[in-house]
């Protein structure tokens, strides 16, 4: 079974500074990888996804993530954060291949705080 | 707005009761997924339906059941409710082919409070 680890429960970043949120996964093959964002009282919004191909993927709101097979990681980055980026960020893994569960496995989330 | 709708937004009920949560997927999506988000367990996959049939099961309790109707909307039924069932319940949908993988789009959730 797959698992996802987000090592940082909270991260505080100054507005305008760069951001990197860590995500490590455990899965027997190359999984489908996702980053979602959840603002208070809201549902989850898909930021970006990795299915195959280029290991650097671009998403919405200026976010990007890099898939590193050797490190089983899929870290999320943004060069300059805005106060509106304050939210909870979730990394998720989906299993490849038919026949298995297609539900996503989520990490515990990283709470991002933006300092003015 | 993801295009996935969920009703009701909030639900308050008592232990031992039964409730039904409803989800309408995005237009054209055949797969519906249910997730539970709680402080202890985080976000957990409960169950998936594809075009009216159960496709996959996650950590769904026996007291919980779901179905997907011919118009593709789905309902999650929670019975014999316990305090620990208080959580945010999300529905997600995707295009959902049998041999393809598509991203899931989440609804706004139903917050269930069991007193």
PDB file of N, CA and C in Angstrom, chain A residues 32 34 36 38 41-44 46 49 51 90 94-95 97-104 106 108, chain B residues 33 35 37 40-43 45 48 55-57 88 90 98-99 101-108:
ATOM      1  N   UNK A  32       1.036   8.214  -9.446  1.00  0.00           N
ATOM      2  CA  UNK A  32       0.490   9.510  -9.838  1.00  0.00           C
ATOM      3  C   UNK A  32       0.633  10.402  -8.607  1.00  0.00           C
ATOM      4  N   UNK A  34       0.096  14.344  -6.713  1.00  0.00           N
ATOM      5  CA  UNK A  34      -0.735  15.544  -6.732  1.00  0.00           C
ATOM      6  C   UNK A  34      -0.390  16.437  -5.546  1.00  0.00           C
ATOM      7  N   UNK A  36      -2.630  19.411  -3.499  1.00  0.00           N
ATOM      8  CA  UNK A  36      -3.888  20.118  -3.331  1.00  0.00           C
ATOM      9  C   UNK A  36      -3.706  21.189  -2.269  1.00  0.00           C
ATOM     10  N   UNK A  38      -5.992  23.640   0.532  1.00  0.00           N
ATOM     11  CA  UNK A  38      -7.277  23.803   1.210  1.00  0.00           C
ATOM     12  C   UNK A  38      -7.239  25.077   2.029  1.00  0.00           C
ATOM     13  N   UNK A  41     -12.260  26.401   5.708  1.00  0.00           N
ATOM     14  CA  UNK A  41     -13.670  26.260   5.368  1.00  0.00           C
ATOM     15  C   UNK A  41     -13.959  25.930   3.920  1.00  0.00           C
ATOM     16  N   UNK A  42     -12.917  25.602   3.170  1.00  0.00           N
ATOM     17  CA  UNK A  42     -13.092  25.329   1.741  1.00  0.00           C
ATOM     18  C   UNK A  42     -12.774  23.876   1.419  1.00  0.00           C
ATOM     19  N   UNK A  43     -13.119  23.495   0.200  1.00  0.00           N
ATOM     20  CA  UNK A  43     -12.738  22.175  -0.293  1.00  0.00           C
ATOM     21  C   UNK A  43     -11.296  22.181  -0.762  1.00  0.00           C
ATOM     22  N   UNK A  44     -10.883  21.099  -1.380  1.00  0.00           N
ATOM     23  CA  UNK A  44      -9.517  20.979  -1.861  1.00  0.00           C
ATOM     24  C   UNK A  44      -9.443  21.399  -3.326  1.00  0.00           C
ATOM     25  N   UNK A  46      -7.006  21.485  -6.709  1.00  0.00           N
ATOM     26  CA  UNK A  46      -5.835  20.867  -7.303  1.00  0.00           C
ATOM     27  C   UNK A  46      -4.860  21.943  -7.770  1.00  0.00           C
ATOM     28  N   UNK A  49      -0.272  18.284 -10.920  1.00  0.00           N
ATOM     29  CA  UNK A  49      -0.241  16.830 -10.933  1.00  0.00           C
ATOM     30  C   UNK A  49       0.951  16.341 -11.749  1.00  0.00           C
ATOM     31  N   UNK A  51       1.892  12.854 -13.880  1.00  0.00           N
ATOM     32  CA  UNK A  51       1.482  11.540 -14.362  1.00  0.00           C
ATOM     33  C   UNK A  51       2.677  10.827 -14.987  1.00  0.00           C
ATOM     34  N   UNK A  90      -1.719  19.774   0.814  1.00  0.00           N
ATOM     35  CA  UNK A  90      -1.710  18.315   0.889  1.00  0.00           C
ATOM     36  C   UNK A  90      -1.054  17.720  -0.341  1.00  0.00           C
ATOM     37  N   UNK A  94      -1.672   8.556  -6.072  1.00  0.00           N
ATOM     38  CA  UNK A  94      -2.660   7.664  -6.641  1.00  0.00           C
ATOM     39  C   UNK A  94      -1.946   6.466  -7.226  1.00  0.00           C
ATOM     40  N   UNK A  95      -2.547   5.282  -7.056  1.00  0.00           N
ATOM     41  CA  UNK A  95      -1.905   4.064  -7.542  1.00  0.00           C
ATOM     42  C   UNK A  95      -2.086   3.920  -9.042  1.00  0.00           C
ATOM     43  N   UNK A  97      -2.375   1.575 -12.520  1.00  0.00           N
ATOM     44  CA  UNK A  97      -2.853   0.265 -12.923  1.00  0.00           C
ATOM     45  C   UNK A  97      -4.292   0.055 -12.546  1.00  0.00           C
ATOM     46  N   UNK A  98      -5.009  -0.649 -13.403  1.00  0.00           N
ATOM     47  CA  UNK A  98      -6.399  -0.958 -13.112  1.00  0.00           C
ATOM     48  C   UNK A  98      -6.496  -2.061 -12.076  1.00  0.00           C
ATOM     49  N   UNK A  99      -7.614  -2.181 -11.470  1.00  0.00           N
ATOM     50  CA  UNK A  99      -7.823  -3.276 -10.530  1.00  0.00           C
ATOM     51  C   UNK A  99      -7.557  -2.905  -9.097  1.00  0.00           C
ATOM     52  N   UNK A 100      -6.715  -1.896  -8.865  1.00  0.00           N
ATOM     53  CA  UNK A 100      -6.454  -1.491  -7.487  1.00  0.00           C
ATOM     54  C   UNK A 100      -7.358  -0.348  -7.095  1.00  0.00           C
ATOM     55  N   UNK A 101      -7.298   0.062  -5.856  1.00  0.00           N
ATOM     56  CA  UNK A 101      -8.096   1.188  -5.397  1.00  0.00           C
ATOM     57  C   UNK A 101      -7.616   2.447  -6.086  1.00  0.00           C
ATOM     58  N   UNK A 102      -8.558   3.227  -6.557  1.00  0.00           N
ATOM     59  CA  UNK A 102      -8.191   4.459  -7.217  1.00  0.00           C
ATOM     60  C   UNK A 102      -8.316   5.666  -6.318  1.00  0.00           C
ATOM     61  N   UNK A 103      -8.660   5.447  -5.071  1.00  0.00           N
ATOM     62  CA  UNK A 103      -8.710   6.571  -4.152  1.00  0.00           C
ATOM     63  C   UNK A 103      -7.316   7.092  -3.874  1.00  0.00           C
ATOM     64  N   UNK A 104      -7.224   8.376  -3.606  1.00  0.00           N
ATOM     65  CA  UNK A 104      -5.940   8.984  -3.310  1.00  0.00           C
ATOM     66  C   UNK A 104      -5.548   8.724  -1.863  1.00  0.00           C
ATOM     67  N   UNK A 106      -3.473  10.557   1.020  1.00  0.00           N
ATOM     68  CA  UNK A 106      -3.008  11.906   1.330  1.00  0.00           C
ATOM     69  C   UNK A 106      -1.990  11.901   2.459  1.00  0.00           C
ATOM     70  N   UNK A 108      -0.482  14.176   5.766  1.00  0.00           N
ATOM     71  CA  UNK A 108      -1.190  14.823   6.873  1.00  0.00           C
ATOM     72  C   UNK A 108      -1.348  16.333   6.655  1.00  0.00           C
TER      73      UNK A 108
ATOM     74  N   UNK B  33     -15.940   9.775  -5.725  1.00  0.00           N
ATOM     75  CA  UNK B  33     -15.166   9.290  -4.577  1.00  0.00           C
ATOM     76  C   UNK B  33     -15.682   9.984  -3.323  1.00  0.00           C
ATOM     77  N   UNK B  35     -14.472  10.906   0.691  1.00  0.00           N
ATOM     78  CA  UNK B  35     -13.359  11.002   1.620  1.00  0.00           C
ATOM     79  C   UNK B  35     -13.869  11.560   2.944  1.00  0.00           C
ATOM     80  N   UNK B  37     -12.450  13.684   6.328  1.00  0.00           N
ATOM     81  CA  UNK B  37     -11.333  14.452   6.886  1.00  0.00           C
ATOM     82  C   UNK B  37     -11.602  14.710   8.358  1.00  0.00           C
ATOM     83  N   UNK B  40      -7.939  13.522  13.781  1.00  0.00           N
ATOM     84  CA  UNK B  40      -7.055  12.387  14.120  1.00  0.00           C
ATOM     85  C   UNK B  40      -6.525  11.659  12.900  1.00  0.00           C
ATOM     86  N   UNK B  41      -7.420  11.402  11.932  1.00  0.00           N
ATOM     87  CA  UNK B  41      -7.056  10.511  10.833  1.00  0.00           C
ATOM     88  C   UNK B  41      -6.632  11.242   9.570  1.00  0.00           C
ATOM     89  N   UNK B  42      -6.822  12.546   9.528  1.00  0.00           N
ATOM     90  CA  UNK B  42      -6.505  13.275   8.307  1.00  0.00           C
ATOM     91  C   UNK B  42      -7.526  12.981   7.224  1.00  0.00           C
ATOM     92  N   UNK B  43      -7.091  13.030   5.978  1.00  0.00           N
ATOM     93  CA  UNK B  43      -7.959  12.779   4.828  1.00  0.00           C
ATOM     94  C   UNK B  43      -7.873  11.314   4.453  1.00  0.00           C
ATOM     95  N   UNK B  45      -9.588   8.063   2.194  1.00  0.00           N
ATOM     96  CA  UNK B  45     -10.455   7.595   1.124  1.00  0.00           C
ATOM     97  C   UNK B  45     -11.432   6.571   1.673  1.00  0.00           C
ATOM     98  N   UNK B  48     -15.238   4.441  -3.802  1.00  0.00           N
ATOM     99  CA  UNK B  48     -15.351   4.994  -5.145  1.00  0.00           C
ATOM    100  C   UNK B  48     -16.438   4.261  -5.922  1.00  0.00           C
ATOM    101  N   UNK B  55     -16.383   0.614  -7.278  1.00  0.00           N
ATOM    102  CA  UNK B  55     -15.114   0.343  -7.951  1.00  0.00           C
ATOM    103  C   UNK B  55     -13.999   0.026  -6.963  1.00  0.00           C
ATOM    104  N   UNK B  56     -13.966   0.742  -5.868  1.00  0.00           N
ATOM    105  CA  UNK B  56     -12.895   0.534  -4.892  1.00  0.00           C
ATOM    106  C   UNK B  56     -13.378   0.938  -3.510  1.00  0.00           C
ATOM    107  N   UNK B  57     -12.826   0.249  -2.528  1.00  0.00           N
ATOM    108  CA  UNK B  57     -13.158   0.546  -1.135  1.00  0.00           C
ATOM    109  C   UNK B  57     -11.895   0.896  -0.386  1.00  0.00           C
ATOM    110  N   UNK B  88     -15.373  16.232   8.385  1.00  0.00           N
ATOM    111  CA  UNK B  88     -15.736  16.847   7.110  1.00  0.00           C
ATOM    112  C   UNK B  88     -15.740  15.736   6.070  1.00  0.00           C
ATOM    113  N   UNK B  90     -15.925  14.795   2.170  1.00  0.00           N
ATOM    114  CA  UNK B  90     -15.761  15.341   0.825  1.00  0.00           C
ATOM    115  C   UNK B  90     -16.178  14.325  -0.220  1.00  0.00           C
ATOM    116  N   UNK B  98     -11.702   3.085 -17.055  1.00  0.00           N
ATOM    117  CA  UNK B  98     -11.197   1.901 -16.373  1.00  0.00           C
ATOM    118  C   UNK B  98      -9.688   1.779 -16.468  1.00  0.00           C
ATOM    119  N   UNK B  99      -9.117   2.225 -17.584  1.00  0.00           N
ATOM    120  CA  UNK B  99      -7.673   2.056 -17.783  1.00  0.00           C
ATOM    121  C   UNK B  99      -6.958   3.375 -17.813  1.00  0.00           C
ATOM    122  N   UNK B 101      -6.214   7.273 -15.798  1.00  0.00           N
ATOM    123  CA  UNK B 101      -6.251   7.932 -14.502  1.00  0.00           C
ATOM    124  C   UNK B 101      -6.465   9.414 -14.738  1.00  0.00           C
ATOM    125  N   UNK B 102      -7.403   9.961 -14.025  1.00  0.00           N
ATOM    126  CA  UNK B 102      -7.703  11.375 -14.172  1.00  0.00           C
ATOM    127  C   UNK B 102      -7.696  12.044 -12.821  1.00  0.00           C
ATOM    128  N   UNK B 103      -7.369  13.315 -12.833  1.00  0.00           N
ATOM    129  CA  UNK B 103      -7.355  14.032 -11.557  1.00  0.00           C
ATOM    130  C   UNK B 103      -8.760  14.135 -10.990  1.00  0.00           C
ATOM    131  N   UNK B 104      -8.805  14.219  -9.674  1.00  0.00           N
ATOM    132  CA  UNK B 104     -10.066  14.303  -8.955  1.00  0.00           C
ATOM    133  C   UNK B 104     -10.336  15.752  -8.556  1.00  0.00           C
ATOM    134  N   UNK B 105     -11.577  16.154  -8.714  1.00  0.00           N
ATOM    135  CA  UNK B 105     -12.007  17.502  -8.349  1.00  0.00           C
ATOM    136  C   UNK B 105     -12.944  17.392  -7.148  1.00  0.00           C
ATOM    137  N   UNK B 106     -12.660  18.174  -6.136  1.00  0.00           N
ATOM    138  CA  UNK B 106     -13.350  18.041  -4.865  1.00  0.00           C
ATOM    139  C   UNK B 106     -14.476  19.046  -4.706  1.00  0.00           C
ATOM    140  N   UNK B 107     -15.534  18.586  -4.046  1.00  0.00           N
ATOM    141  CA  UNK B 107     -16.602  19.474  -3.661  1.00  0.00           C
ATOM    142  C   UNK B 107     -16.248  20.237  -2.390  1.00  0.00           C
ATOM    143  N   UNK B 108     -17.141  21.117  -1.936  1.00  0.00           N
ATOM    144  CA  UNK B 108     -16.863  21.950  -0.758  1.00  0.00           C
ATOM    145  C   UNK B 108     -16.974  21.216   0.567  1.00  0.00           C
TER     146      UNK B 108
END
